[in-house]
Amino acid sequence: MYLIPAVDASQGAVNYYEVDISSRYDVSRVLQQVKPKVIFHTATPNPFTPDHTLLERVNDFGTRNLIKCSKEVGTGKAFFYTSSSSIVRDHRNPLVKAKTSQSILAANRTGNDMLTVTIRPASIYGEGDELTTGNLIRNARSGHANIQIGSGRNMFDNTYERVEGEAFFVISDDPHFFWDTSRLVASIAEYSVEEKDVRTIPYWLMMLIAFLSEWIYWVGTLGRKRPKMTRWVVRLVSMERTFCIEKIKTRLGYRPLFNTEESMRRAVGWFLDQDHADETSKKVK
């Protein structure tokens, strides 16, 4: 189940509707009531979930369902879909991502001329993020911020966006190595790691460990569970994902609001405040 926020521009209010995005009845009922002009579709399961059926039901079927219902209502002028840059790089669940992307592109300017846009970020963080920021902080708290896989020279900070039939790559315009970013988060969260304490695990060895771990989990749980460290995760944190953004800077005037360090400080600050509030709430109960 996901919450669909609907903004009432006349009153400046936001109403939330809990729906099953894969249910045509649920989605149609809400859209008929709200009659939106602009739709921002950000609903998705945790991308690291091993439940491929859930990923397909929400990301593919749910998205196509939302597009179809939006066109039937007929009030929509623009449809923004948050996808993932993994469709062009790390290729996890490529069939699901490809089918979803195809649905979005095919819906552009068809029927009621609603414009569709697909935004493909590689790693989202900021105030409100519990996945990327949370994982990095939990890694630091567990004392593993000094561990890196491979040489540590892989850049990892980008977003891919498609606007009205054209493709735009977007990054922070402030390149950082992935493992430097990991240690930056650790430092901001007061779990600093000295350069001399960094321990490097060869990529090939980590891939072997991940393979054996996946195999043991598969045998031990009959395929029902997967380890946190899989071969896909090893590839993800070891690859370089950077893009040229001159096109979007020149043609759309794109400029990032904050550099990487400031963005991370904001993200970590929010997460720690939220974490402290949760702990305080538990103690009160």
mmCIF file of C-alpha atoms in Angstrom:
data_model
loop_
_atom_site.group_PDB
_atom_site.id
_atom_site.type_symbol
_atom_site.label_atom_id
_atom_site.label_comp_id
_atom_site.label_asym_id
_atom_site.label_seq_id
_atom_site.Cartn_x
_atom_site.Cartn_y
_atom_site.Cartn_z
ATOM 1 C CA MET A 1 0.000 0.000 0.000
ATOM 2 C CA TYR A 2 1.220 3.507 -0.812
ATOM 3 C CA LEU A 3 0.107 7.003 0.112
ATOM 4 C CA ILE A 4 -0.920 9.338 -2.695
ATOM 5 C CA PRO A 5 -0.583 12.974 -1.599
ATOM 6 C CA ALA A 6 -2.940 15.374 -3.355
ATOM 7 C CA VAL A 7 -2.329 19.117 -3.134
ATOM 8 C CA ASP A 8 -5.346 21.411 -3.034
ATOM 9 C CA ALA A 9 -3.905 24.585 -4.572
ATOM 10 C CA SER A 10 -6.931 26.663 -3.601
ATOM 11 C CA GLN A 11 -6.462 25.932 0.092
ATOM 12 C CA GLY A 12 -2.763 25.087 0.236
ATOM 13 C CA ALA A 13 -3.597 21.737 1.843
ATOM 14 C CA VAL A 14 -2.308 18.228 1.220
ATOM 15 C CA ASN A 15 -4.581 15.204 1.531
ATOM 16 C CA TYR A 16 -3.263 11.635 1.620
ATOM 17 C CA TYR A 17 -5.006 8.599 0.148
ATOM 18 C CA GLU A 18 -3.836 5.064 0.905
ATOM 19 C CA VAL A 19 -4.116 2.873 -2.185
ATOM 20 C CA ASP A 20 -2.815 -0.295 -3.775
ATOM 21 C CA ILE A 21 -1.051 1.089 -6.838
ATOM 22 C CA SER A 22 -1.634 -2.177 -8.677
ATOM 23 C CA SER A 23 -5.400 -1.885 -8.131
ATOM 24 C CA ARG A 24 -7.072 -0.107 -11.015
ATOM 25 C CA TYR A 25 -10.146 0.517 -8.879
ATOM 26 C CA ASP A 26 -8.141 2.144 -6.055
ATOM 27 C CA VAL A 27 -6.090 4.372 -8.340
ATOM 28 C CA SER A 28 -9.011 5.360 -10.559
ATOM 29 C CA ARG A 29 -11.173 6.196 -7.535
ATOM 30 C CA VAL A 30 -8.582 8.606 -6.123
ATOM 31 C CA LEU A 31 -7.742 10.231 -9.457
ATOM 32 C CA GLN A 32 -11.417 10.729 -10.278
ATOM 33 C CA GLN A 33 -11.825 12.471 -6.933
ATOM 34 C CA VAL A 34 -8.675 14.604 -7.100
ATOM 35 C CA LYS A 35 -8.533 15.235 -10.872
ATOM 36 C CA PRO A 36 -4.810 16.104 -10.849
ATOM 37 C CA LYS A 37 -3.064 18.197 -13.481
ATOM 38 C CA VAL A 38 0.462 17.081 -12.559
ATOM 39 C CA ILE A 39 1.390 13.655 -11.192
ATOM 40 C CA PHE A 40 4.682 12.800 -9.482
ATOM 41 C CA HIS A 41 5.052 9.027 -9.298
ATOM 42 C CA THR A 42 7.682 8.049 -6.702
ATOM 43 C CA ALA A 43 6.174 4.858 -5.237
ATOM 44 C CA THR A 44 8.563 1.907 -5.196
ATOM 45 C CA PRO A 45 9.591 -0.955 -2.935
ATOM 46 C CA ASN A 46 13.075 -1.002 -1.467
ATOM 47 C CA PRO A 47 15.282 -1.562 -4.557
ATOM 48 C CA PHE A 48 17.365 -4.059 -2.585
ATOM 49 C CA THR A 49 14.406 -6.332 -1.867
ATOM 50 C CA PRO A 50 14.851 -9.894 -3.151
ATOM 51 C CA ASP A 51 11.117 -10.037 -3.912
ATOM 52 C CA HIS A 52 11.166 -9.650 -7.701
ATOM 53 C CA THR A 53 7.423 -10.257 -7.888
ATOM 54 C CA LEU A 54 6.796 -7.200 -5.705
ATOM 55 C CA LEU A 55 9.185 -5.092 -7.779
ATOM 56 C CA GLU A 56 7.389 -6.039 -10.978
ATOM 57 C CA ARG A 57 3.916 -5.563 -9.491
ATOM 58 C CA VAL A 58 4.689 -2.043 -8.265
ATOM 59 C CA ASN A 59 7.301 -0.721 -10.687
ATOM 60 C CA ASP A 60 5.924 -2.145 -13.909
ATOM 61 C CA PHE A 61 2.265 -3.071 -13.527
ATOM 62 C CA GLY A 62 1.591 -0.330 -10.974
ATOM 63 C CA THR A 63 3.175 2.336 -13.162
ATOM 64 C CA ARG A 64 1.294 1.261 -16.280
ATOM 65 C CA ASN A 65 -1.879 1.175 -14.208
ATOM 66 C CA LEU A 66 -1.290 4.725 -12.973
ATOM 67 C CA ILE A 67 -0.566 5.973 -16.498
ATOM 68 C CA LYS A 68 -3.712 4.360 -17.893
ATOM 69 C CA CYS A 69 -5.944 5.712 -15.126
ATOM 70 C CA SER A 70 -4.418 9.184 -15.495
ATOM 71 C CA LYS A 71 -5.294 9.246 -19.175
ATOM 72 C CA GLU A 72 -8.813 8.005 -18.492
ATOM 73 C CA VAL A 73 -9.431 10.827 -16.016
ATOM 74 C CA GLY A 74 -8.198 13.241 -18.674
ATOM 75 C CA THR A 75 -7.123 16.146 -16.465
ATOM 76 C CA GLY A 76 -3.405 15.356 -16.343
ATOM 77 C CA LYS A 77 -0.990 17.624 -18.194
ATOM 78 C CA ALA A 78 2.303 16.151 -16.980
ATOM 79 C CA PHE A 79 3.411 12.834 -15.490
ATOM 80 C CA PHE A 80 6.781 12.579 -13.710
ATOM 81 C CA TYR A 81 8.124 9.105 -12.981
ATOM 82 C CA THR A 82 11.128 8.470 -10.728
ATOM 83 C CA SER A 83 12.964 5.498 -12.196
ATOM 84 C CA SER A 84 16.625 4.487 -11.748
ATOM 85 C CA SER A 85 19.834 4.880 -13.714
ATOM 86 C CA SER A 86 20.469 1.176 -13.179
ATOM 87 C CA ILE A 87 18.471 0.628 -16.345
ATOM 88 C CA VAL A 88 21.526 1.818 -18.297
ATOM 89 C CA ARG A 89 24.310 0.694 -15.983
ATOM 90 C CA ASP A 90 24.077 -2.084 -13.388
ATOM 91 C CA HIS A 91 21.118 -3.844 -15.029
ATOM 92 C CA ARG A 92 19.375 -5.272 -11.968
ATOM 93 C CA ASN A 93 15.871 -6.376 -12.909
ATOM 94 C CA PRO A 94 16.503 -5.078 -16.456
ATOM 95 C CA LEU A 95 13.311 -6.525 -17.940
ATOM 96 C CA VAL A 96 11.097 -4.823 -15.342
ATOM 97 C CA LYS A 97 12.885 -1.497 -15.736
ATOM 98 C CA ALA A 98 12.860 -1.706 -19.528
ATOM 99 C CA LYS A 99 9.139 -2.482 -19.695
ATOM 100 C CA THR A 100 8.327 0.351 -17.304
ATOM 101 C CA SER A 101 10.462 2.835 -19.218
ATOM 102 C CA GLN A 102 8.844 1.767 -22.470
ATOM 103 C CA SER A 103 5.394 2.352 -20.988
ATOM 104 C CA ILE A 104 6.314 5.872 -19.873
ATOM 105 C CA LEU A 105 7.855 6.850 -23.200
ATOM 106 C CA ALA A 106 4.978 5.356 -25.184
ATOM 107 C CA ALA A 107 2.468 7.384 -23.150
ATOM 108 C CA ASN A 108 4.044 10.736 -24.022
ATOM 109 C CA ARG A 109 1.623 13.000 -25.934
ATOM 110 C CA THR A 110 -0.829 10.196 -26.645
ATOM 111 C CA GLY A 111 -4.548 10.295 -25.965
ATOM 112 C CA ASN A 112 -5.030 13.545 -24.084
ATOM 113 C CA ASP A 113 -1.542 14.930 -24.890
ATOM 114 C CA MET A 114 -0.248 14.390 -21.356
ATOM 115 C CA LEU A 115 3.525 14.878 -21.237
ATOM 116 C CA THR A 116 5.547 12.149 -19.540
ATOM 117 C CA VAL A 117 8.999 12.460 -17.994
ATOM 118 C CA THR A 118 11.278 9.769 -16.601
ATOM 119 C CA ILE A 119 13.894 10.781 -14.043
ATOM 120 C CA ARG A 120 16.650 8.245 -13.419
ATOM 121 C CA PRO A 121 18.723 8.963 -10.306
ATOM 122 C CA ALA A 122 21.619 6.723 -9.353
ATOM 123 C CA SER A 123 21.674 7.487 -5.652
ATOM 124 C CA ILE A 124 19.231 9.768 -3.871
ATOM 125 C CA TYR A 125 20.047 11.312 -0.526
ATOM 126 C CA GLY A 126 18.898 14.325 1.446
ATOM 127 C CA GLU A 127 16.448 15.276 4.144
ATOM 128 C CA GLY A 128 13.917 12.466 4.367
ATOM 129 C CA ASP A 129 16.230 9.755 3.009
ATOM 130 C CA GLU A 130 16.510 6.658 5.175
ATOM 131 C CA LEU A 131 17.933 4.250 2.592
ATOM 132 C CA THR A 132 21.234 5.592 1.234
ATOM 133 C CA THR A 133 22.060 7.825 4.198
ATOM 134 C CA GLY A 134 20.756 5.306 6.707
ATOM 135 C CA ASN A 135 22.800 2.453 5.262
ATOM 136 C CA LEU A 136 25.989 4.522 5.287
ATOM 137 C CA ILE A 137 25.451 5.644 8.883
ATOM 138 C CA ARG A 138 24.593 2.137 10.068
ATOM 139 C CA ASN A 139 27.731 0.895 8.328
ATOM 140 C CA ALA A 140 29.781 3.532 10.160
ATOM 141 C CA ARG A 141 28.184 2.711 13.514
ATOM 142 C CA SER A 142 29.057 -0.944 13.083
ATOM 143 C CA GLY A 143 32.714 0.003 12.674
ATOM 144 C CA HIS A 144 32.930 -0.875 8.977
ATOM 145 C CA ALA A 145 33.475 2.592 7.511
ATOM 146 C CA ASN A 146 37.155 1.742 7.141
ATOM 147 C CA ILE A 147 36.394 -1.091 4.704
ATOM 148 C CA GLN A 148 36.385 -0.561 0.957
ATOM 149 C CA ILE A 149 36.136 -2.893 -2.025
ATOM 150 C CA GLY A 150 38.683 -2.501 -4.791
ATOM 151 C CA SER A 151 40.890 0.522 -5.432
ATOM 152 C CA GLY A 152 38.263 3.002 -4.243
ATOM 153 C CA ARG A 153 38.725 5.177 -7.339
ATOM 154 C CA ASN A 154 35.203 4.746 -8.713
ATOM 155 C CA MET A 155 33.068 7.903 -8.982
ATOM 156 C CA PHE A 156 29.464 7.557 -7.846
ATOM 157 C CA ASP A 157 27.235 10.596 -7.972
ATOM 158 C CA ASN A 158 24.747 11.037 -10.791
ATOM 159 C CA THR A 159 21.162 11.251 -11.970
ATOM 160 C CA TYR A 160 19.740 10.511 -15.382
ATOM 161 C CA GLU A 161 16.702 12.382 -16.673
ATOM 162 C CA ARG A 162 14.577 12.151 -19.809
ATOM 163 C CA VAL A 163 12.560 15.237 -20.773
ATOM 164 C CA GLU A 164 10.057 15.229 -23.648
ATOM 165 C CA GLY A 165 11.879 12.739 -25.828
ATOM 166 C CA GLU A 166 15.389 13.924 -24.947
ATOM 167 C CA ALA A 167 17.884 12.441 -22.509
ATOM 168 C CA PHE A 168 19.784 14.410 -19.883
ATOM 169 C CA PHE A 169 22.415 13.154 -17.476
ATOM 170 C CA VAL A 170 22.547 14.987 -14.148
ATOM 171 C CA ILE A 171 25.172 14.795 -11.418
ATOM 172 C CA SER A 172 26.089 17.040 -8.512
ATOM 173 C CA ASP A 173 28.862 18.583 -10.636
ATOM 174 C CA ASP A 174 31.145 17.913 -7.678
ATOM 175 C CA PRO A 175 32.771 14.505 -8.347
ATOM 176 C CA HIS A 176 33.628 12.302 -5.370
ATOM 177 C CA PHE A 177 34.901 8.756 -5.135
ATOM 178 C CA PHE A 178 32.263 6.395 -3.750
ATOM 179 C CA TRP A 179 34.299 5.277 -0.743
ATOM 180 C CA ASP A 180 35.343 8.855 0.045
ATOM 181 C CA THR A 181 31.649 9.714 0.205
ATOM 182 C CA SER A 182 31.070 6.778 2.535
ATOM 183 C CA ARG A 183 33.805 8.013 4.858
ATOM 184 C CA LEU A 184 32.507 11.584 4.568
ATOM 185 C CA VAL A 185 29.168 10.415 5.952
ATOM 186 C CA ALA A 186 30.977 8.561 8.732
ATOM 187 C CA SER A 187 32.905 11.714 9.600
ATOM 188 C CA ILE A 188 29.808 13.923 9.657
ATOM 189 C CA ALA A 189 28.087 11.368 11.889
ATOM 190 C CA GLU A 190 31.164 11.470 14.167
ATOM 191 C CA TYR A 191 32.510 8.040 13.239
ATOM 192 C CA SER A 192 35.633 9.361 11.531
ATOM 193 C CA VAL A 193 38.082 6.995 9.840
ATOM 194 C CA GLU A 194 41.756 7.837 9.419
ATOM 195 C CA GLU A 195 43.312 7.110 6.029
ATOM 196 C CA LYS A 196 45.838 4.788 7.660
ATOM 197 C CA ASP A 197 42.995 2.673 9.054
ATOM 198 C CA VAL A 198 41.351 1.985 5.686
ATOM 199 C CA ARG A 199 41.304 -1.700 4.794
ATOM 200 C CA THR A 200 40.923 -2.742 1.156
ATOM 201 C CA ILE A 201 39.311 -5.998 0.050
ATOM 202 C CA PRO A 202 40.142 -7.006 -3.546
ATOM 203 C CA TYR A 203 37.158 -6.913 -5.866
ATOM 204 C CA TRP A 204 37.613 -10.516 -7.012
ATOM 205 C CA LEU A 205 37.735 -11.757 -3.422
ATOM 206 C CA MET A 206 34.585 -9.851 -2.461
ATOM 207 C CA MET A 207 32.774 -11.243 -5.499
ATOM 208 C CA LEU A 208 33.785 -14.754 -4.450
ATOM 209 C CA ILE A 209 32.595 -14.165 -0.888
ATOM 210 C CA ALA A 210 29.305 -12.750 -2.173
ATOM 211 C CA PHE A 211 28.820 -15.733 -4.492
ATOM 212 C CA LEU A 212 29.414 -18.220 -1.681
ATOM 213 C CA SER A 213 27.143 -16.241 0.628
ATOM 214 C CA GLU A 214 24.336 -16.236 -1.948
ATOM 215 C CA TRP A 215 24.755 -19.973 -2.479
ATOM 216 C CA ILE A 216 24.675 -20.723 1.269
ATOM 217 C CA TYR A 217 21.563 -18.578 1.725
ATOM 218 C CA TRP A 218 19.887 -20.225 -1.258
ATOM 219 C CA VAL A 219 20.544 -23.713 0.096
ATOM 220 C CA GLY A 220 19.788 -22.831 3.711
ATOM 221 C CA THR A 221 16.521 -20.991 3.049
ATOM 222 C CA LEU A 222 15.433 -22.790 -0.136
ATOM 223 C CA GLY A 223 15.744 -19.534 -2.040
ATOM 224 C CA ARG A 224 13.454 -17.553 0.281
ATOM 225 C CA LYS A 225 16.139 -15.165 1.543
ATOM 226 C CA ARG A 226 19.221 -13.449 0.186
ATOM 227 C CA PRO A 227 22.245 -12.030 2.024
ATOM 228 C CA LYS A 228 22.742 -8.279 2.298
ATOM 229 C CA MET A 229 26.029 -8.474 0.426
ATOM 230 C CA THR A 230 25.287 -9.946 -2.998
ATOM 231 C CA ARG A 231 27.289 -9.879 -6.218
ATOM 232 C CA TRP A 232 24.975 -7.139 -7.475
ATOM 233 C CA VAL A 233 25.766 -4.979 -4.433
ATOM 234 C CA VAL A 234 29.506 -5.575 -4.882
ATOM 235 C CA ARG A 235 29.280 -4.500 -8.526
ATOM 236 C CA LEU A 236 27.129 -1.502 -7.582
ATOM 237 C CA VAL A 237 29.584 -0.070 -5.046
ATOM 238 C CA SER A 238 32.592 -0.811 -7.256
ATOM 239 C CA MET A 239 31.469 0.585 -10.607
ATOM 240 C CA GLU A 240 31.990 4.109 -11.867
ATOM 241 C CA ARG A 241 28.763 5.972 -12.651
ATOM 242 C CA THR A 242 29.461 9.476 -13.899
ATOM 243 C CA PHE A 243 28.035 11.330 -16.869
ATOM 244 C CA CYS A 244 28.736 14.505 -18.805
ATOM 245 C CA ILE A 245 26.159 17.172 -17.915
ATOM 246 C CA GLU A 246 27.146 19.943 -20.320
ATOM 247 C CA LYS A 247 23.949 19.403 -22.304
ATOM 248 C CA ILE A 248 21.596 20.012 -19.392
ATOM 249 C CA LYS A 249 23.695 22.908 -18.087
ATOM 250 C CA THR A 250 23.744 24.605 -21.474
ATOM 251 C CA ARG A 251 20.201 23.952 -22.645
ATOM 252 C CA LEU A 252 18.231 23.911 -19.395
ATOM 253 C CA GLY A 253 20.442 26.053 -17.188
ATOM 254 C CA TYR A 254 20.801 23.313 -14.576
ATOM 255 C CA ARG A 255 22.886 24.115 -11.497
ATOM 256 C CA PRO A 256 22.966 21.995 -8.322
ATOM 257 C CA LEU A 257 21.735 23.685 -5.157
ATOM 258 C CA PHE A 258 24.500 22.276 -2.940
ATOM 259 C CA ASN A 259 27.832 20.532 -3.345
ATOM 260 C CA THR A 260 28.306 16.953 -2.171
ATOM 261 C CA GLU A 261 29.572 17.807 1.312
ATOM 262 C CA GLU A 262 26.763 20.261 2.080
ATOM 263 C CA SER A 263 24.170 17.836 0.703
ATOM 264 C CA MET A 264 25.519 15.063 2.893
ATOM 265 C CA ARG A 265 25.594 17.295 5.965
ATOM 266 C CA ARG A 266 21.928 18.074 5.441
ATOM 267 C CA ALA A 267 21.053 14.414 4.860
ATOM 268 C CA VAL A 268 23.022 13.121 7.838
ATOM 269 C CA GLY A 269 21.725 15.901 10.078
ATOM 270 C CA TRP A 270 18.134 15.026 9.240
ATOM 271 C CA PHE A 271 18.708 11.303 9.724
ATOM 272 C CA LEU A 272 20.403 11.724 13.105
ATOM 273 C CA ASP A 273 17.662 14.077 14.324
ATOM 274 C CA GLN A 274 15.030 11.577 13.213
ATOM 275 C CA ASP A 275 16.954 8.717 14.799
ATOM 276 C CA HIS A 276 17.210 10.621 18.084
ATOM 277 C CA ALA A 277 13.488 11.410 18.009
ATOM 278 C CA ASP A 278 12.667 7.735 17.448
ATOM 279 C CA GLU A 279 14.883 6.663 20.346
ATOM 280 C CA THR A 280 13.306 9.274 22.622
ATOM 281 C CA SER A 281 9.842 8.085 21.633
ATOM 282 C CA LYS A 282 10.746 4.483 22.486
ATOM 283 C CA LYS A 283 12.023 5.501 25.924
ATOM 284 C CA VAL A 284 8.828 7.425 26.658
ATOM 285 C CA LYS A 285 6.729 4.386 25.778
#
